[in-house]
CSV table of C-alpha atoms in Angstrom, one decimal:
chain,number,residue,atom,x,y,z
B,102,UNK,CA,16.7,-20.3,-12.9
B,103,UNK,CA,19.3,-19.6,-10.2
B,104,UNK,CA,21.1,-16.3,-10.0
B,105,UNK,CA,22.8,-13.8,-7.7
B,106,UNK,CA,21.0,-10.5,-7.5
B,107,UNK,CA,24.1,-8.7,-6.2
B,108,UNK,CA,26.8,-10.8,-8.0
B,109,UNK,CA,29.4,-8.0,-7.5
B,110,UNK,CA,29.5,-8.9,-3.8
B,111,UNK,CA,31.8,-11.8,-4.7
B,112,UNK,CA,34.6,-9.3,-5.2
B,113,UNK,CA,34.8,-9.2,-1.4
B,114,UNK,CA,35.8,-12.9,-1.2
B,115,UNK,CA,39.7,-12.4,-1.4
B,116,UNK,CA,39.7,-9.6,1.3
B,117,UNK,CA,40.9,-11.8,4.1
B,118,UNK,CA,43.8,-13.1,1.9
B,119,UNK,CA,44.8,-9.6,1.0
B,120,UNK,CA,44.8,-8.7,4.7
B,121,UNK,CA,47.1,-11.7,5.4
B,122,UNK,CA,49.6,-10.6,2.7
B,123,UNK,CA,50.0,-7.1,4.2
B,124,UNK,CA,53.3,-6.5,6.0
B,125,UNK,CA,53.2,-7.2,9.7
B,126,UNK,CA,53.3,-4.2,12.0
B,127,UNK,CA,56.6,-3.8,14.0
B,128,UNK,CA,56.2,-5.2,17.5
B,129,UNK,CA,57.1,-3.2,20.6
B,130,UNK,CA,60.4,-3.9,22.4
B,131,UNK,CA,58.8,-3.7,25.8
B,132,UNK,CA,58.0,-6.8,27.8
B,133,UNK,CA,54.7,-8.4,27.0
B,134,UNK,CA,52.2,-9.3,29.6
B,135,UNK,CA,52.0,-13.1,29.9
B,136,UNK,CA,48.9,-14.7,31.2
B,137,UNK,CA,49.1,-18.3,32.3
B,138,UNK,CA,46.5,-20.7,31.2
B,139,UNK,CA,43.6,-20.7,33.6
B,140,UNK,CA,42.4,-24.1,32.6
B,141,UNK,CA,44.7,-27.1,32.5
B,142,UNK,CA,45.4,-28.3,29.0
B,143,UNK,CA,43.6,-25.4,27.3
B,144,UNK,CA,46.8,-23.6,26.0
B,145,UNK,CA,48.2,-26.8,24.5
B,146,UNK,CA,44.9,-27.6,22.9
B,147,UNK,CA,44.7,-24.2,21.1
B,148,UNK,CA,48.2,-24.5,19.9
B,149,UNK,CA,47.8,-27.9,18.4
B,150,UNK,CA,48.5,-27.9,14.6
B,151,UNK,CA,45.5,-30.0,13.8
B,152,UNK,CA,43.2,-27.7,15.8
B,153,UNK,CA,44.6,-24.6,14.1
B,154,UNK,CA,43.9,-26.1,10.6
B,155,UNK,CA,40.3,-26.9,11.5
B,156,UNK,CA,39.7,-23.4,12.8
B,157,UNK,CA,41.2,-21.9,9.7
B,158,UNK,CA,39.0,-24.2,7.5
B,159,UNK,CA,35.9,-23.2,9.4
B,160,UNK,CA,36.8,-19.5,9.1
B,161,UNK,CA,37.3,-19.8,5.3
B,162,UNK,CA,34.0,-21.7,4.8
B,163,UNK,CA,32.1,-19.2,7.1
B,164,UNK,CA,33.5,-16.2,5.2
B,165,UNK,CA,32.6,-17.8,1.8
B,166,UNK,CA,29.0,-18.4,3.0
B,167,UNK,CA,28.7,-14.8,4.3
B,168,UNK,CA,29.8,-13.4,0.9
B,169,UNK,CA,27.4,-15.8,-0.8
B,170,UNK,CA,24.5,-14.5,1.4
B,171,UNK,CA,25.6,-10.9,0.6
B,172,UNK,CA,25.3,-11.7,-3.1
B,173,UNK,CA,21.6,-12.4,-2.6
B,174,UNK,CA,21.1,-15.8,-4.2
B,175,UNK,CA,17.6,-16.2,-5.6
B,176,UNK,CA,15.5,-18.6,-7.7
B,177,UNK,CA,13.6,-17.1,-10.6
B,178,UNK,CA,10.4,-19.0,-11.6
B,179,UNK,CA,8.8,-19.3,-15.0
B,180,UNK,CA,7.4,-16.0,-16.5
B,181,UNK,CA,3.8,-15.4,-15.6
B,182,UNK,CA,1.5,-13.2,-17.7
B,183,UNK,CA,-0.5,-10.7,-15.7
B,184,UNK,CA,-3.3,-8.8,-17.5
B,185,UNK,CA,-2.9,-5.1,-17.2
B,186,UNK,CA,-6.5,-3.8,-17.0
B,187,UNK,CA,-8.6,-1.7,-14.7
B,188,UNK,CA,-10.7,1.3,-14.4
B,189,UNK,CA,-9.7,4.8,-13.3
B,190,UNK,CA,-12.5,6.5,-11.4
B,191,UNK,CA,-12.5,10.0,-9.8
B,192,UNK,CA,-15.2,10.3,-7.1
B,193,UNK,CA,-16.5,13.9,-6.5
B,194,UNK,CA,-18.6,14.2,-3.3
B,195,UNK,CA,-20.7,17.2,-2.3
B,196,UNK,CA,-20.1,18.6,1.2
B,197,UNK,CA,-22.4,21.6,1.0
B,198,UNK,CA,-24.8,22.6,3.8
B,199,UNK,CA,-27.8,20.9,2.2
B,200,UNK,CA,-26.2,17.5,2.8
B,201,UNK,CA,-27.2,17.9,6.4
B,202,UNK,CA,-30.9,17.1,5.6
B,203,UNK,CA,-32.0,14.0,7.4
B,204,UNK,CA,-34.2,12.5,4.6
B,205,UNK,CA,-32.3,9.2,4.2
B,206,UNK,CA,-32.5,5.9,6.0
B,207,UNK,CA,-29.7,3.4,6.7
B,208,UNK,CA,-30.4,0.2,8.6
B,209,UNK,CA,-33.7,1.5,9.9
B,210,UNK,CA,-32.1,4.7,11.2
B,211,UNK,CA,-32.8,8.2,9.9
B,212,UNK,CA,-29.6,9.9,8.7
B,213,UNK,CA,-28.5,12.8,6.6
B,214,UNK,CA,-27.5,12.5,3.0
B,215,UNK,CA,-23.7,12.4,3.5
B,216,UNK,CA,-23.9,9.5,6.0
B,217,UNK,CA,-26.0,7.5,3.5
B,218,UNK,CA,-23.5,8.2,0.7
B,219,UNK,CA,-20.6,7.1,2.9
B,220,UNK,CA,-22.3,3.9,3.9
B,221,UNK,CA,-23.1,2.8,0.3
B,222,UNK,CA,-20.0,4.3,-1.3
B,223,UNK,CA,-17.8,2.4,1.1
B,224,UNK,CA,-19.0,-0.9,-0.3
B,225,UNK,CA,-18.5,0.4,-3.8
B,226,UNK,CA,-14.9,1.3,-3.0
B,227,UNK,CA,-14.2,-2.1,-1.5
B,228,UNK,CA,-15.3,-3.8,-4.8
B,229,UNK,CA,-12.8,-1.7,-6.9
B,230,UNK,CA,-10.1,-4.4,-6.8
B,231,UNK,CA,-7.5,-3.5,-9.5
B,232,UNK,CA,-9.0,0.0,-10.1
B,233,UNK,CA,-7.4,3.3,-9.4
B,234,UNK,CA,-9.6,5.7,-7.4
B,235,UNK,CA,-9.4,9.3,-6.6
B,236,UNK,CA,-11.5,11.5,-4.2
B,237,UNK,CA,-12.6,15.1,-4.7
B,238,UNK,CA,-14.6,17.0,-2.0
B,239,UNK,CA,-16.4,20.1,-3.0
B,240,UNK,CA,-18.6,22.9,-1.6
B,241,UNK,CA,-17.6,26.5,-2.0
B,242,UNK,CA,-14.8,25.2,-4.2
B,243,UNK,CA,-13.3,21.8,-5.0
B,244,UNK,CA,-10.3,20.1,-3.3
B,245,UNK,CA,-8.4,17.0,-4.2
B,246,UNK,CA,-8.5,14.8,-1.2
B,247,UNK,CA,-6.9,11.7,-2.7
B,248,UNK,CA,-5.1,11.4,-6.1
B,249,UNK,CA,-5.6,8.4,-8.3
B,250,UNK,CA,-4.3,5.4,-6.3
B,251,UNK,CA,-4.7,1.7,-5.9
B,252,UNK,CA,-4.9,2.2,-2.1
B,253,UNK,CA,-8.7,1.8,-1.7
B,254,UNK,CA,-8.4,1.7,2.1
B,255,UNK,CA,-6.9,5.2,2.2
B,256,UNK,CA,-9.6,6.6,-0.1
B,257,UNK,CA,-12.3,5.0,2.1
B,258,UNK,CA,-10.7,6.5,5.2
B,259,UNK,CA,-10.5,10.0,3.8
B,260,UNK,CA,-14.1,9.8,2.8
B,261,UNK,CA,-15.2,8.6,6.3
B,262,UNK,CA,-13.3,11.5,7.8
B,263,UNK,CA,-15.0,14.2,5.6
B,264,UNK,CA,-17.6,16.4,7.4
B,265,UNK,CA,-20.3,18.8,6.1
B,266,UNK,CA,-19.0,22.3,6.0
B,267,UNK,CA,-15.4,21.3,5.7
B,268,UNK,CA,-15.0,23.3,2.5
B,269,UNK,CA,-17.9,25.7,2.8
B,270,UNK,CA,-21.7,25.7,2.5
B,271,UNK,CA,-22.4,26.3,-1.2
B,272,UNK,CA,-22.0,24.0,-4.2
B,273,UNK,CA,-19.3,24.3,-6.9
B,274,UNK,CA,-20.2,21.5,-9.3
B,275,UNK,CA,-18.2,23.1,-12.2
B,276,UNK,CA,-15.0,23.3,-10.1
B,277,UNK,CA,-15.3,19.6,-9.1
B,278,UNK,CA,-15.6,18.5,-12.7
B,279,UNK,CA,-12.8,20.8,-13.8
B,280,UNK,CA,-10.5,19.5,-11.1
B,281,UNK,CA,-11.2,15.9,-12.0
B,282,UNK,CA,-10.6,16.6,-15.7
B,283,UNK,CA,-7.3,18.2,-14.8
B,284,UNK,CA,-6.1,15.2,-12.8
B,285,UNK,CA,-6.8,13.0,-15.9
B,286,UNK,CA,-5.0,15.3,-18.3
B,287,UNK,CA,-1.7,13.4,-18.3
B,288,UNK,CA,-3.2,10.0,-18.7
B,289,UNK,CA,-4.0,9.4,-22.3
B,290,UNK,CA,-4.7,5.7,-22.0
B,291,UNK,CA,-7.2,6.2,-19.2
B,292,UNK,CA,-11.0,5.8,-19.5
B,293,UNK,CA,-11.3,9.0,-17.5
B,294,UNK,CA,-14.5,8.4,-15.6
B,295,UNK,CA,-15.9,11.0,-13.1
B,296,UNK,CA,-18.7,10.0,-10.7
B,297,UNK,CA,-20.3,13.2,-9.2
B,298,UNK,CA,-22.6,13.0,-6.2
B,299,UNK,CA,-24.6,16.1,-5.3
B,300,UNK,CA,-28.0,17.2,-3.9
B,301,UNK,CA,-28.3,20.7,-5.3
B,302,UNK,CA,-27.4,23.1,-8.1
B,303,UNK,CA,-24.2,25.0,-9.0
B,304,UNK,CA,-24.1,28.1,-6.7
B,305,UNK,CA,-20.4,28.8,-6.4
B,306,UNK,CA,-17.0,28.2,-8.0
B,307,UNK,CA,-14.8,29.7,-10.7
B,308,UNK,CA,-16.0,27.4,-13.5
B,309,UNK,CA,-19.6,27.0,-14.6
B,310,UNK,CA,-21.1,23.6,-15.4
B,311,UNK,CA,-21.2,24.5,-19.1
B,312,UNK,CA,-17.5,25.3,-19.1
B,313,UNK,CA,-16.7,22.1,-17.1
B,314,UNK,CA,-18.8,20.1,-19.7
B,315,UNK,CA,-16.7,21.5,-22.5
B,316,UNK,CA,-13.5,20.7,-20.7
B,317,UNK,CA,-14.7,17.1,-20.1
B,318,UNK,CA,-15.7,16.7,-23.8
B,319,UNK,CA,-12.4,18.1,-25.0
B,320,UNK,CA,-10.4,15.7,-22.7
B,321,UNK,CA,-12.5,12.7,-23.4
B,322,UNK,CA,-13.7,12.3,-19.8
B,323,UNK,CA,-17.0,10.6,-19.1
B,324,UNK,CA,-19.1,12.1,-16.3
B,325,UNK,CA,-21.7,10.1,-14.4
B,326,UNK,CA,-23.9,12.3,-12.2
B,327,UNK,CA,-26.0,11.2,-9.2
B,328,UNK,CA,-28.7,13.4,-7.7
B,329,UNK,CA,-29.1,12.5,-4.0
B,330,UNK,CA,-32.2,13.3,-2.0
B,331,UNK,CA,-35.7,12.1,-1.2
B,332,UNK,CA,-38.8,13.4,-3.0
B,333,UNK,CA,-40.9,13.5,0.1
B,334,UNK,CA,-40.2,14.3,3.7
B,335,UNK,CA,-42.6,14.7,6.6
B,336,UNK,CA,-41.9,17.7,8.9
B,337,UNK,CA,-43.5,17.9,12.3
B,338,UNK,CA,-44.0,21.2,14.0
B,339,UNK,CA,-46.2,22.7,16.7
B,340,UNK,CA,-49.0,23.2,14.2
B,341,UNK,CA,-48.9,19.6,13.0
B,342,UNK,CA,-47.1,17.7,10.2
B,343,UNK,CA,-46.7,18.7,6.6
B,344,UNK,CA,-45.1,17.0,3.6
B,345,UNK,CA,-42.3,18.8,1.7
B,346,UNK,CA,-40.0,18.1,-1.2
B,347,UNK,CA,-36.4,18.4,0.3
B,348,UNK,CA,-34.9,18.0,-3.2
B,349,UNK,CA,-36.6,20.9,-4.9
B,350,UNK,CA,-33.2,22.7,-5.3
B,351,UNK,CA,-31.8,19.7,-7.2
B,352,UNK,CA,-30.9,20.8,-10.8
B,353,UNK,CA,-31.7,17.6,-12.6
B,354,UNK,CA,-31.7,19.2,-16.1
B,355,UNK,CA,-28.1,20.5,-15.6
B,356,UNK,CA,-26.9,17.1,-14.2
B,357,UNK,CA,-28.6,15.2,-17.1
B,358,UNK,CA,-27.1,17.5,-19.7
B,359,UNK,CA,-23.6,17.3,-18.1
B,360,UNK,CA,-23.7,13.5,-18.1
B,361,UNK,CA,-25.2,12.8,-21.5
B,362,UNK,CA,-23.0,15.3,-23.3
B,363,UNK,CA,-19.9,13.5,-22.1
B,364,UNK,CA,-21.2,10.0,-22.9
B,365,UNK,CA,-22.3,9.3,-19.3
B,366,UNK,CA,-25.6,8.9,-17.6
B,367,UNK,CA,-27.6,10.7,-14.9
B,368,UNK,CA,-29.0,8.7,-11.9
B,369,UNK,CA,-31.5,9.6,-9.3
B,370,UNK,CA,-30.8,8.3,-5.7
B,371,UNK,CA,-33.9,8.8,-3.5
B,372,UNK,CA,-32.7,6.2,-0.9
B,373,UNK,CA,-29.9,3.9,-0.1
B,374,UNK,CA,-31.3,1.0,-2.2
B,375,UNK,CA,-31.4,3.2,-5.3
B,376,UNK,CA,-27.9,4.4,-4.7
B,377,UNK,CA,-26.6,0.9,-4.3
B,378,UNK,CA,-28.3,-0.2,-7.5
B,379,UNK,CA,-26.6,2.7,-9.3
B,380,UNK,CA,-23.2,1.6,-8.1
B,381,UNK,CA,-24.0,-1.9,-9.4
B,382,UNK,CA,-24.7,-0.4,-12.8
B,383,UNK,CA,-21.4,1.5,-12.6
B,384,UNK,CA,-19.6,-1.7,-11.8
B,385,UNK,CA,-20.2,-2.7,-15.4
B,386,UNK,CA,-18.1,0.1,-16.8
B,387,UNK,CA,-15.7,-1.3,-19.4
B,388,UNK,CA,-12.1,-1.5,-18.0
B,389,UNK,CA,-9.1,-0.2,-19.9
B,390,UNK,CA,-7.2,-3.3,-21.1
B,391,UNK,CA,-3.5,-2.6,-21.6
B,392,UNK,CA,-0.6,-4.8,-22.8
B,393,UNK,CA,-0.2,-7.8,-20.6
B,394,UNK,CA,2.9,-7.8,-18.3
B,395,UNK,CA,5.2,-10.7,-17.7
B,396,UNK,CA,6.6,-11.2,-14.2
B,397,UNK,CA,8.9,-13.9,-12.9
B,398,UNK,CA,8.3,-14.9,-9.3
B,399,UNK,CA,11.4,-14.6,-7.2
B,400,UNK,CA,12.3,-16.8,-4.2
B,401,UNK,CA,15.0,-15.4,-1.9
B,402,UNK,CA,17.7,-18.0,-0.8
B,403,UNK,CA,20.2,-15.9,1.1
B,404,UNK,CA,19.1,-17.2,4.5
B,405,UNK,CA,20.4,-20.6,3.7
B,406,UNK,CA,24.1,-19.7,3.5
B,407,UNK,CA,23.6,-17.1,6.2
B,408,UNK,CA,22.2,-19.6,8.6
B,409,UNK,CA,25.0,-22.1,7.8
B,410,UNK,CA,27.7,-19.5,8.4
B,411,UNK,CA,26.1,-18.5,11.7
B,412,UNK,CA,26.1,-22.2,12.7
B,413,UNK,CA,29.7,-22.8,11.8
B,414,UNK,CA,30.7,-19.6,13.7
B,415,UNK,CA,28.9,-20.4,16.9
B,416,UNK,CA,29.4,-24.2,17.0
B,417,UNK,CA,33.2,-24.1,17.7
B,418,UNK,CA,32.7,-21.5,20.4
B,419,UNK,CA,29.9,-23.6,22.0
B,420,UNK,CA,32.1,-26.7,21.9
B,421,UNK,CA,35.0,-24.8,23.5
B,422,UNK,CA,32.7,-23.5,26.3
B,423,UNK,CA,31.4,-27.0,27.0
B,424,UNK,CA,34.9,-28.4,27.1
B,425,UNK,CA,36.0,-25.7,29.6
B,426,UNK,CA,33.0,-26.5,31.7
B,427,UNK,CA,33.8,-30.2,31.5
B,428,UNK,CA,37.4,-29.5,32.7
B,429,UNK,CA,36.1,-27.5,35.6
B,430,UNK,CA,33.6,-30.1,36.7
B,431,UNK,CA,36.0,-33.0,36.2
B,432,UNK,CA,38.7,-31.1,38.1
B,433,UNK,CA,36.5,-30.5,41.1
B,434,UNK,CA,35.4,-34.1,41.1
B,435,UNK,CA,39.0,-35.4,41.2
B,436,UNK,CA,39.9,-32.9,43.9
B,437,UNK,CA,36.9,-34.1,46.0
B,438,UNK,CA,37.9,-37.7,45.5
B,439,UNK,CA,41.5,-37.1,46.6
B,440,UNK,CA,40.3,-35.3,49.7
């Protein structure tokens, strides 16, 4: 279907006619400066009645085309149904001091826990096409780094820019859950999923994990918790090597209770492979399916009348310039032949 998006622009069409009907301004009684024609025959050519009518017709057509372009003509295609579905996930990432422990391996290189989380979580974010993602960073307290958005690239960039110790050295798990629940509060039709990644236990914050759990249950939010950290790590010293458990501070009972009480699940990520498999499991979360939206594709057509108006405006000027050049060249040729 053809239509004008700004149809009211057609009211400008009679403006030149109104300008012509205005009373003429009184002319000055002083002598006017008369400039003789510089090119033989140019003055008589401009004043020819036929030429004047053609220029007037071109001006009228050009003005009509400009008004038509200003009215924004467009073609509306047939309605297309677009399913309105997707997940809403709030990612909460631990930035406490213990995330510095180098007990993870990525591409054959020993790295700390945060680097491993970034490398795997980046792929998880890239796969969230059609989902809304948010990012919370927490340590001594929790901060909203990115609200729920479809801009996955921004969320990934903000995660890559996060550093350990940015918000302290302790672990405020309760604050992170509470902040995520608060961001979901105004979205009744959301599945309200929180994915919490931590390597320790709650040691700071204004809200305890128990209080955060009650808030999540009351709001209908589902919490998936992921405990990050290896079970075994070899430490070399002057007296030799010894094996330690770098994840002994991980409070798995609290994380399991927090997840299962809200309808979620607790996962254990001892390495990058396990964390990646956890994300593949989270990929299967049921999306929220809303009412399908109908959109009509629009094709702009304004450039057609605009281009034609530009062509009609420039073409007479170009012809006039070429004619003047022809007069000059032919005049010099005749003068050279007479000499």
